[in-house]
Amino acid sequence: MIVTSVLILFGIGLVAAVILAVASKVLYVYEDPRIAEVESVLAGANCGGCGFPGCAAAAQGVVAGKAGANVCVIGGTEVAQNVAAIMGLEFSVMEKEIAFVDCTGGIRAEAIYRYEGVNDCRAQHMLYKGSKMCPEGCLGFGTCVDACQFGAIEMGPYGYPVVNPDLCTACGGCVQVCPRGVITIWGRTARIQHLNMVTDCLAPCRQRCPGQINIPRYIEQVSRGDYAGALETIRERIPMPLSIGRVCPHPCEEACRRQHVDESIGINMIKRFAADWEMNSGKRLPIPCAPENGRKVAVVGGGPAGISCAYFLRRLGYSPTIFESMPALGGQLRYGIPEYRLPKAILDWEIEGILALGMDVRTETQFGRDFTLEDLTDQGFEAVFLGIGAWKNASLRIENEDAEGVLTGTELLTRVGIGVDTGIGTKVVVIGGGNTAIDASRTSVRLGTDVTLMYRRTRTEMPANEEEIIGAEEEGVKYQFLAAPKRILVDDAGRVTHLEYIRMELGEPDQSGRRRPEPVEGSEALLECDTILTAIGQKPELDCLYDENGACQLDETRWRTLDAHPDTLQTALPHVFTGGDMYTGPSLVITALGQGRKAARSINQFLTSGMISVPEPLQRDLIPYTMFKDVENVNPKKKPPMPQLCSMEDRTCTFNEVEGTLSEEEVKQEACRCMRCGLTCYNRNPEPDRLDFSEPGVKKD
Amino acid sequence: MDYFVLIIAAIFVNNIVLAQYLGNCPFIGTSKESGVAMGMGFAVVFVAVMAAAITWCVQKYLLTPNDLGYLQTIAFILVIAALVQFVEMFLKKVIPPLYKSLGIFLPLITTNCAVLGIAIICQREEYSLMETVIFSLASGAGFMLALVVLATIRERLEISRVPVSLRGTPLALIMAGLMSLAFFAFKGMAS
Ligand code: SF4
Ligand code: SF4
């Protein structure tokens, strides 16, 4: 009996074993041995926190490239290190990622539906779609709170989720359940590379900023006294807060919602305060960068666009080299913006900090003369950023334009910038109405001349900033509106003596929407002068792109700028990218800085995956429904005045900086005026737990 | 007609989980989402039919003639484990998409007492091979039905406010209990 039992069982086992053995031969499927190895080093908890059904599936995901070495959310650095070793990857310190809640709305975003039945974000979303007035904002039912296995997220006092960074494992459980996409898993690299999307919580100011800086966030950080945090927020988007805090014409302030209550927030003043705070402290805040990956990228042009691209490439782990034709970096910031607006010492301090991150700089090397795109490829540069700016001046196309005494505004500014003889006389006429014309006028005043600025339209149509126009007038610049140059008269030596001009009147609106100036026949007049400065527009100098046979592999637009994809900034040559004035034509410094970051993002994606992703809901224009004007229940508050550093006598004879920085108290007062807007919501009244600076130092209850 | 009664009895009256209380761990473990529940249900139907048929042969031609009935449990486990292994290899090679979609459920079935239970019940009731196949198919379907119903209930519960202490498995067990009570209504309709 026992023998039979044993034999039968043994028999069944043997048959099964034989069948399985044969089957394993016949039905053999190759499986990567690394899967088993990876599985053996994972934490083995089968918690599913990583999003895979168990550790075995996670191991398969790693080997299939669907997950990184950091797949295990509870394993920490050690496990990630082991996984990386098996996968043959080099492991460097893991970048801390946490869940980030973009919406800070909550109770401020009014409900327009009555909530019934189930209290769950997903159900509300399915039933009512936009169940709060804001179509993107948090619904506030805390489904994410229930979903978090690690207790890292909870409903904050204002009805929106707050993440505890110490407990968050970046597992993404909350992200999966949030139907509004309010939560993202973010590390520094992802933050640097994020482009504004219409589904983000974008305050009007933030939508308008060409640098895409998270304005409400840094203002809030300043209001809490967290200046370092504010600078970090700014530096995730632009590398030069000190310079931009001085020279930016702050388009964001034109969109500020607060202007419908009293006055726009002094956004740029707040930025300038934070940047100055760092400089005055004498210590540089550390700027975290990814470890170097040894890949080389060439950045041609050391102006704002180039500096920004190189800075972000470095932060993403690349080794950029900047090629600059001038003796020092800075581009228009150094050679086009006068000392009284941006002192060179400050610019130098800022650039020094950026270069300290580790990048090569080759000055006085000119693209097209000293090297070509092919040379860069031969030298091992895997991608190239072209940002040589727009230095070529438009001409007046009138008689005697090349006479002695006729200069371009940028030439004058460059000469002053590098400290060579300017060659100007005592009676100067500046032609143009933009910021360069004003800079040239105010600089000429400081050189002790008598200045007249001639513009062919009226004062209201001048493209220059209002404050600048007023500043120039205060310093003694005379304006000659509705006048256009006709001819330059010269003496026997060929030197300018007079400018003949003709009066203009405004006719029908042209393509730009401004009324077209038309000459008044017979109204010619003479203006005595010995120097004429032209500032009527600049273009990029694209000749450097052509070889000796006149061939060019890149495309030009009809505005004589370099053509590229508007979202990726990739040119006709896949490894060549562009940005700044070379791509846009003369534009703002902040635009160039923003494009430098965009290009760095594209270069990174191009070099790592060969593809550049453009997210579908990219924010390109202002979002119309967020631009409402009726801002109710907000009490008006006074805005602190812009401090002036120089008295008028000093202003017109020295190049000392004109504008100053707000005091700490003023800046906090200004920061507390900010309503921390979302898409449709804003802070009705100042939050009670903030200091009320109407009575300095007194806490309001 | 007999087959019809057999099917009704297996699915509703003697439901393998809700009346026989077999296979509770996969029942709770894989009933969080209806999609997953369907996958698991199909896997169980498939393996249950194969296992019942093969174990029927083992019993009929090997154990009974040799008077070795007491070896039933261990022999069946052996057969089912080998069968699942085989099915896994077969699917992996021949129908990889199905293999992928079944994922971890296939190996889970190896230790699934519902499958073993079905095979043993067939012997206890002395079913013919045909009856065995029909019964195991219906029992598998009964398991799938219970699983899918519980999964849909749990999906609904997921979006409701539930006291923290009851969230997850405790509430799933309470629901399973209530479902079981509901299935008691079928008692006596067929045996
Ligand atoms: S907060 Fe979100 S990402 Fe962080 S641990 Fe919780 S569920 Fe995971
Ligand atoms: S009030 Fe503050 S958040 Fe709102 S638009 Fe103005 S600066 Fe931006």
Coordinates of N, CA and C in Angstrom, one line a residue, chain A residues 39-218:
Chain A
E39 N 14.9 42.6 -8.8 CA 13.8 42.3 -7.8 C 14.5 41.9 -6.4
S40 N 15.6 41.2 -6.5 CA 16.2 40.8 -5.2 C 16.7 42.0 -4.4
V41 N 17.0 43.1 -5.0 CA 17.5 44.3 -4.2 C 16.4 45.3 -3.8
L42 N 15.2 45.1 -4.3 CA 14.1 46.0 -4.0 C 13.7 45.7 -2.5
A43 N 12.9 46.6 -2.0 CA 12.6 46.5 -0.5 C 11.7 45.3 -0.3
G44 N 11.0 44.8 -1.3 CA 10.2 43.5 -1.1 C 9.0 43.7 -0.4
A45 N 8.5 44.9 -0.2 CA 7.3 45.1 0.6 C 6.0 44.9 -0.2
N46 N 6.1 44.8 -1.5 CA 5.0 44.7 -2.4 C 3.9 45.8 -2.1
C47 N 4.3 47.0 -1.7 CA 3.4 48.0 -1.3 C 2.6 48.6 -2.4
G48 N 3.2 48.5 -3.6 CA 2.5 49.1 -4.8 C 2.6 50.6 -4.8
G49 N 3.4 51.2 -3.9 CA 3.5 52.7 -3.9 C 4.1 53.2 -5.1
C50 N 4.9 52.4 -5.8 CA 5.6 52.8 -7.0 C 4.7 52.9 -8.2
G51 N 3.5 52.3 -8.1 CA 2.6 52.3 -9.2 C 2.6 51.0 -10.0
F52 N 3.5 50.1 -9.7 CA 3.5 48.8 -10.3 C 2.9 47.8 -9.3
P53 N 2.2 46.7 -9.9 CA 1.6 45.8 -9.0 C 2.6 44.8 -8.4
G54 N 3.4 45.3 -7.4 CA 4.3 44.4 -6.7 C 5.7 44.7 -7.2
C55 N 6.7 44.1 -6.4 CA 8.1 44.4 -6.7 C 8.6 43.7 -8.0
A56 N 8.0 42.5 -8.3 CA 8.4 41.8 -9.5 C 8.1 42.7 -10.7
A57 N 6.9 43.2 -10.7 CA 6.5 44.1 -11.8 C 7.4 45.3 -11.9
A58 N 7.7 45.9 -10.7 CA 8.6 47.1 -10.7 C 9.9 46.7 -11.3
A59 N 10.5 45.5 -10.9 CA 11.8 45.1 -11.5 C 11.7 45.0 -13.0
Q60 N 10.6 44.5 -13.5 CA 10.4 44.4 -15.0 C 10.4 45.8 -15.6
G61 N 9.7 46.7 -14.8 CA 9.6 48.1 -15.3 C 10.9 48.7 -15.4
V62 N 11.8 48.5 -14.4 CA 13.1 49.1 -14.4 C 13.9 48.6 -15.6
V63 N 13.9 47.3 -15.8 CA 14.7 46.7 -16.9 C 14.1 47.2 -18.3
A64 N 12.8 47.3 -18.3 CA 12.2 47.8 -19.6 C 12.4 49.3 -19.8
G65 N 13.0 50.0 -18.8 CA 13.2 51.4 -19.0 C 12.0 52.2 -18.6
K66 N 11.0 51.6 -18.1 CA 9.8 52.4 -17.7 C 9.9 53.1 -16.4
A67 N 10.9 52.6 -15.6 CA 11.1 53.3 -14.3 C 12.5 53.4 -14.1
G68 N 12.9 54.4 -13.2 CA 14.3 54.7 -13.0 C 14.8 53.9 -11.8
A69 N 16.1 54.1 -11.5 CA 16.7 53.4 -10.4 C 16.0 53.7 -9.0
N70 N 15.3 54.9 -9.0 CA 14.7 55.3 -7.8 C 13.2 54.8 -7.7
V71 N 12.9 53.7 -8.4 CA 11.6 53.2 -8.5 C 10.9 52.9 -7.1
C72 N 11.8 52.4 -6.2 CA 11.2 51.9 -4.9 C 11.0 53.1 -4.0
V73 N 9.7 53.4 -3.7 CA 9.5 54.6 -2.9 C 9.8 54.5 -1.5
I74 N 10.0 53.3 -1.0 CA 10.3 53.2 0.4 C 11.8 52.7 0.6
G75 N 12.4 52.4 -0.5 CA 13.8 51.9 -0.4 C 14.9 52.9 -0.1
G76 N 14.6 54.1 -0.5 CA 15.6 55.2 -0.3 C 16.9 55.1 -1.2
T77 N 17.9 55.8 -0.8 CA 19.1 55.9 -1.6 C 19.8 54.6 -1.8
E78 N 19.9 53.8 -0.7 CA 20.6 52.6 -0.8 C 20.1 51.6 -1.8
V79 N 18.8 51.5 -1.8 CA 18.2 50.6 -2.8 C 18.4 51.1 -4.2
A80 N 18.2 52.4 -4.4 CA 18.4 53.1 -5.7 C 19.8 52.8 -6.2
Q81 N 20.8 52.9 -5.2 CA 22.2 52.7 -5.6 C 22.4 51.3 -6.1
N82 N 21.8 50.3 -5.4 CA 21.9 48.9 -5.8 C 21.3 48.7 -7.2
V83 N 20.1 49.2 -7.4 CA 19.5 49.1 -8.7 C 20.3 49.7 -9.8
A84 N 20.8 50.9 -9.5 CA 21.6 51.5 -10.5 C 22.9 50.7 -10.9
A85 N 23.5 50.1 -9.8 CA 24.6 49.2 -10.1 C 24.3 48.1 -11.0
I86 N 23.2 47.4 -10.8 CA 22.8 46.3 -11.6 C 22.5 46.8 -13.0
M87 N 21.9 47.9 -13.2 CA 21.6 48.4 -14.5 C 22.8 49.1 -15.2
G88 N 23.9 49.1 -14.5 CA 25.1 49.7 -15.1 C 25.0 51.2 -15.2
L89 N 24.3 51.8 -14.3 CA 24.2 53.2 -14.3 C 25.1 53.8 -13.2
E90 N 25.5 55.0 -13.5 CA 26.3 55.7 -12.5 C 25.3 56.3 -11.5
F91 N 25.5 56.2 -10.2 CA 24.6 56.7 -9.3 C 25.2 57.9 -8.6
S92 N 24.4 59.0 -8.7 CA 24.8 60.2 -7.9 C 23.6 60.5 -7.0
V93 N 23.9 61.4 -6.1 CA 22.8 61.6 -5.1 C 21.5 61.8 -5.8
M94 N 20.5 61.2 -5.2 CA 19.1 61.3 -5.7 C 18.6 62.7 -5.5
E95 N 18.0 63.3 -6.5 CA 17.4 64.6 -6.4 C 16.1 64.4 -5.6
K96 N 15.9 65.3 -4.6 CA 14.7 65.2 -3.8 C 13.5 65.6 -4.5
E97 N 12.5 64.8 -4.6 CA 11.3 65.2 -5.3 C 10.2 65.1 -4.3
I98 N 9.2 66.0 -4.4 CA 8.0 65.9 -3.5 C 6.8 66.3 -4.3
A99 N 5.7 66.0 -3.7 CA 4.4 66.4 -4.3 C 4.3 67.9 -4.1
F100 N 3.9 68.6 -5.2 CA 3.8 70.1 -5.1 C 2.4 70.5 -5.5
V101 N 1.7 71.2 -4.6 CA 0.4 71.6 -4.9 C 0.4 73.0 -5.5
D102 N -0.1 73.1 -6.7 CA 0.0 74.4 -7.4 C -1.1 75.4 -7.0
C103 N -2.3 74.8 -6.7 CA -3.4 75.7 -6.4 C -3.4 76.1 -4.9
T104 N -3.5 77.4 -4.7 CA -3.6 77.8 -3.3 C -4.9 78.5 -3.0
G105 N -5.9 78.1 -3.9 CA -7.2 78.8 -3.9 C -8.1 78.4 -2.7
G106 N -8.6 77.2 -2.8 CA -9.5 76.7 -1.7 C -10.7 77.7 -1.6
I107 N -10.9 78.2 -0.4 CA -12.1 79.0 0.0 C -12.2 80.2 -0.9
R108 N -11.1 80.6 -1.5 CA -11.3 81.9 -2.3 C -11.9 81.6 -3.6
A109 N -11.8 80.4 -4.1 CA -12.5 80.1 -5.4 C -13.9 79.7 -5.1
E110 N -14.8 80.6 -5.5 CA -16.2 80.4 -5.1 C -16.8 79.2 -5.8
A111 N -17.7 78.6 -5.0 CA -18.5 77.4 -5.6 C -19.6 78.0 -6.4
I112 N -19.9 77.3 -7.5 CA -21.1 77.8 -8.2 C -22.2 76.7 -8.3
Y113 N -21.8 75.5 -7.8 CA -22.8 74.4 -7.7 C -23.0 74.0 -6.3
R114 N -24.1 73.5 -6.0 CA -24.3 73.0 -4.6 C -23.8 71.6 -4.7
Y115 N -23.0 71.2 -3.7 CA -22.4 69.8 -3.7 C -23.5 68.9 -3.1
E116 N -23.7 67.8 -3.8 CA -24.7 66.9 -3.2 C -24.0 65.5 -3.2
G117 N -24.5 64.7 -2.3 CA -24.1 63.3 -2.3 C -22.6 63.1 -1.9
V118 N -21.9 62.4 -2.8 CA -20.5 62.0 -2.4 C -19.6 63.1 -2.3
N119 N -18.8 63.1 -1.3 CA -17.8 64.2 -1.1 C -16.5 63.6 -1.6
D120 N -16.3 63.7 -2.9 CA -15.0 63.2 -3.5 C -14.7 64.0 -4.7
C121 N -13.4 64.4 -4.8 CA -13.1 65.3 -6.0 C -13.4 64.6 -7.3
R122 N -13.1 63.3 -7.4 CA -13.3 62.6 -8.7 C -14.8 62.6 -9.0
A123 N -15.7 62.3 -8.0 CA -17.1 62.3 -8.3 C -17.6 63.7 -8.7
Q124 N -17.1 64.7 -8.0 CA -17.6 66.0 -8.3 C -17.1 66.4 -9.7
H125 N -15.9 66.0 -10.0 CA -15.4 66.3 -11.3 C -16.2 65.6 -12.4
M126 N -16.6 64.3 -12.2 CA -17.4 63.6 -13.1 C -18.7 64.2 -13.3
L127 N -19.3 64.6 -12.2 CA -20.7 65.1 -12.2 C -20.8 66.5 -12.7
Y128 N -19.9 67.4 -12.2 CA -20.1 68.8 -12.5 C -19.0 69.5 -13.3
K129 N -18.0 68.7 -13.6 CA -16.8 69.3 -14.3 C -16.3 70.6 -13.6
G130 N -16.7 71.7 -14.0 CA -16.1 72.9 -13.3 C -16.9 73.3 -12.1
S131 N -16.8 72.5 -11.0 CA -17.7 72.7 -9.9 C -17.3 73.8 -9.0
K132 N -16.1 74.4 -9.3 CA -15.8 75.7 -8.7 C -15.7 76.7 -9.8
M133 N -15.7 77.9 -9.6 CA -15.7 78.9 -10.6 C -14.4 78.7 -11.5
C134 N -13.3 78.3 -10.8 CA -12.1 78.1 -11.5 C -12.1 76.7 -12.1
P135 N -11.9 76.6 -13.4 CA -11.9 75.3 -14.1 C -10.7 74.4 -13.8
E136 N -9.7 75.0 -13.1 CA -8.5 74.2 -12.9 C -8.3 74.0 -11.4
G137 N -8.9 74.8 -10.6 CA -8.5 74.8 -9.2 C -8.9 73.6 -8.3
C138 N -8.4 73.6 -7.1 CA -8.6 72.5 -6.2 C -10.1 72.5 -5.8
L139 N -10.7 71.3 -5.7 CA -12.1 71.2 -5.3 C -12.2 71.1 -3.8
G140 N -11.1 70.7 -3.1 CA -11.1 70.8 -1.7 C -11.8 69.6 -0.9
F141 N -12.0 68.5 -1.6 CA -12.6 67.4 -0.9 C -11.6 66.4 -0.3
G142 N -10.3 66.7 -0.6 CA -9.3 65.9 0.0 C -9.1 64.4 -0.4
T143 N -9.5 64.1 -1.6 CA -9.3 62.8 -2.1 C -7.9 62.4 -2.1
C144 N -7.0 63.4 -2.3 CA -5.6 63.1 -2.3 C -5.1 62.7 -0.9
V145 N -5.8 63.3 0.1 CA -5.4 63.0 1.5 C -5.7 61.5 1.8
D146 N -6.9 61.1 1.3 CA -7.2 59.6 1.5 C -6.3 58.7 0.7
A147 N -5.8 59.2 -0.4 CA -5.0 58.3 -1.3 C -3.6 58.2 -0.8
C148 N -3.1 59.1 0.0 CA -1.7 59.1 0.4 C -1.5 58.0 1.4
Q149 N -0.7 57.0 1.1 CA -0.4 55.9 2.0 C 0.5 56.3 3.1
F150 N 1.2 57.5 2.9 CA 2.3 57.8 3.9 C 1.9 59.0 4.8
G151 N 0.6 59.4 4.7 CA 0.2 60.5 5.6 C 0.9 61.8 5.4
A152 N 1.3 62.0 4.1 CA 2.2 63.1 3.9 C 1.4 64.3 3.4
I153 N 0.1 64.2 3.2 CA -0.7 65.3 2.6 C -1.9 65.5 3.5
E154 N -2.2 66.7 3.8 CA -3.5 66.9 4.6 C -4.1 68.2 4.2
M155 N -5.4 68.3 4.6 CA -6.1 69.6 4.2 C -5.6 70.7 5.1
G156 N -5.1 71.7 4.5 CA -4.6 72.9 5.3 C -5.8 73.7 5.8
P157 N -5.5 74.8 6.5 CA -6.5 75.6 7.1 C -7.4 76.3 6.1
Y158 N -6.8 76.5 4.9 CA -7.6 77.3 3.9 C -8.4 76.4 2.9
G159 N -8.4 75.1 3.3 CA -9.2 74.2 2.4 C -8.5 73.7 1.2
Y160 N -7.2 73.7 1.1 CA -6.5 73.1 0.0 C -5.4 72.2 0.6
P161 N -5.0 71.2 -0.1 CA -4.0 70.3 0.5 C -2.6 70.9 0.7
V162 N -2.0 70.5 1.8 CA -0.7 70.9 2.1 C 0.2 69.7 2.3
V163 N 1.4 69.7 1.6 CA 2.3 68.5 1.6 C 3.3 68.7 2.7
N164 N 3.6 67.6 3.5 CA 4.6 67.6 4.4 C 5.9 67.0 3.7
P165 N 6.9 67.9 3.4 CA 8.0 67.4 2.6 C 8.8 66.3 3.3
D166 N 8.7 66.2 4.6 CA 9.5 65.2 5.3 C 8.9 63.8 5.1
L167 N 7.6 63.7 5.0 CA 6.9 62.4 4.9 C 6.7 62.0 3.4
C168 N 6.7 62.9 2.5 CA 6.4 62.6 1.1 C 7.5 61.8 0.5
T169 N 7.0 60.7 -0.2 CA 8.0 59.8 -0.8 C 8.0 60.0 -2.3
A170 N 7.2 61.0 -2.8 CA 7.0 61.2 -4.2 C 6.5 60.0 -5.0
C171 N 5.6 59.2 -4.3 CA 5.1 58.0 -4.9 C 4.0 58.4 -6.0
G172 N 3.4 59.5 -5.9 CA 2.5 59.9 -7.0 C 1.1 59.4 -6.7
G173 N 0.8 58.8 -5.6 CA -0.6 58.4 -5.3 C -1.6 59.5 -5.4
C174 N -1.2 60.6 -4.8 CA -2.1 61.8 -4.8 C -2.3 62.3 -6.2
V175 N -1.3 62.3 -7.0 CA -1.4 62.8 -8.4 C -2.4 62.0 -9.2
Q176 N -2.3 60.7 -9.0 CA -3.2 59.9 -9.7 C -4.7 60.1 -9.5
V177 N -5.0 60.4 -8.2 CA -6.4 60.6 -7.9 C -6.9 62.0 -8.1
C178 N -6.1 63.0 -8.2 CA -6.6 64.3 -8.4 C -7.1 64.6 -9.8
P179 N -8.4 64.8 -9.9 CA -9.0 65.0 -11.3 C -8.6 66.3 -11.9
R180 N -8.1 67.3 -11.1 CA -7.8 68.6 -11.6 C -6.4 68.8 -12.0
G181 N -5.5 67.8 -11.7 CA -4.1 68.0 -12.0 C -3.5 69.1 -11.2
V182 N -4.0 69.3 -9.9 CA -3.5 70.4 -9.1 C -2.1 70.0 -8.5
I183 N -1.9 68.7 -8.4 CA -0.7 68.2 -7.7 C 0.3 67.6 -8.7
T184 N 1.5 67.9 -8.6 CA 2.6 67.4 -9.5 C 3.7 66.8 -8.6
I185 N 4.4 65.8 -9.1 CA 5.6 65.4 -8.4 C 6.7 66.2 -9.0
W186 N 7.4 66.9 -8.2 CA 8.4 67.9 -8.7 C 9.7 67.8 -8.0
G187 N 10.8 67.8 -8.8 CA 12.1 68.0 -8.3 C 12.6 69.2 -9.0
R188 N 13.8 69.6 -8.6 CA 14.4 70.8 -9.2 C 14.5 70.7 -10.7
T189 N 15.0 69.6 -11.2 CA 15.1 69.5 -12.7 C 13.8 69.7 -13.4
A190 N 12.8 69.1 -12.9 CA 11.5 69.2 -13.5 C 11.0 70.7 -13.4
R191 N 11.2 71.3 -12.3 CA 10.8 72.7 -12.1 C 11.5 73.6 -13.1
I192 N 12.8 73.4 -13.3 CA 13.5 74.2 -14.2 C 13.0 74.0 -15.6
Q193 N 12.5 72.8 -15.9 CA 12.2 72.6 -17.3 C 10.7 72.8 -17.6
H194 N 9.9 73.2 -16.6 CA 8.5 73.3 -16.8 C 8.2 74.5 -17.6
L195 N 7.3 74.4 -18.6 CA 6.8 75.5 -19.4 C 5.4 75.8 -18.9
N196 N 5.0 77.1 -18.8 CA 3.7 77.5 -18.3 C 2.6 76.8 -19.2
M197 N 1.6 76.3 -18.5 CA 0.5 75.7 -19.3 C -0.8 76.3 -18.8
V198 N -1.8 76.3 -19.7 CA -3.0 77.0 -19.3 C -3.7 76.2 -18.1
T199 N -3.3 75.0 -17.9 CA -3.9 74.3 -16.8 C -3.2 74.5 -15.4
D200 N -2.1 75.3 -15.5 CA -1.5 75.7 -14.2 C -2.3 76.9 -13.6
C201 N -2.0 77.1 -12.3 CA -2.6 78.2 -11.6 C -1.8 79.4 -11.9
L202 N -2.2 80.2 -12.9 CA -1.3 81.3 -13.4 C -2.0 82.6 -13.1
A203 N -1.4 83.4 -12.1 CA -1.9 84.7 -11.9 C -1.6 85.6 -13.1
P204 N -2.4 86.6 -13.3 CA -2.2 87.5 -14.5 C -0.7 87.9 -14.7
C205 N -0.1 88.3 -13.6 CA 1.3 88.7 -13.7 C 2.2 87.6 -14.2
R206 N 1.9 86.4 -13.7 CA 2.7 85.3 -14.1 C 2.5 84.9 -15.5
Q207 N 1.3 85.1 -16.0 CA 1.0 84.8 -17.4 C 1.8 85.8 -18.3
R208 N 2.0 87.0 -17.8 CA 2.5 88.1 -18.7 C 4.0 88.1 -18.6
C209 N 4.7 87.5 -17.6 CA 6.1 87.6 -17.5 C 6.8 86.7 -18.6
P210 N 7.6 87.3 -19.5 CA 8.2 86.6 -20.5 C 9.2 85.5 -19.9
G211 N 9.6 85.7 -18.7 CA 10.6 84.8 -18.1 C 9.8 83.7 -17.3
Q212 N 8.5 83.8 -17.3 CA 7.6 82.8 -16.6 C 8.0 82.6 -15.2
I213 N 8.4 83.6 -14.5 CA 8.7 83.5 -13.1 C 7.4 83.3 -12.3
N214 N 7.5 82.5 -11.2 CA 6.3 82.3 -10.4 C 6.2 83.5 -9.4
I215 N 5.6 84.6 -9.9 CA 5.6 85.8 -9.2 C 4.9 85.7 -7.8
P216 N 3.6 85.3 -7.8 CA 2.9 85.2 -6.5 C 3.7 84.4 -5.5
R217 N 4.4 83.4 -5.9 CA 5.1 82.6 -5.0 C 6.3 83.3 -4.3
Y218 N 7.1 84.0 -5.2 CA 8.2 84.7 -4.6 C 7.8 85.9 -3.8

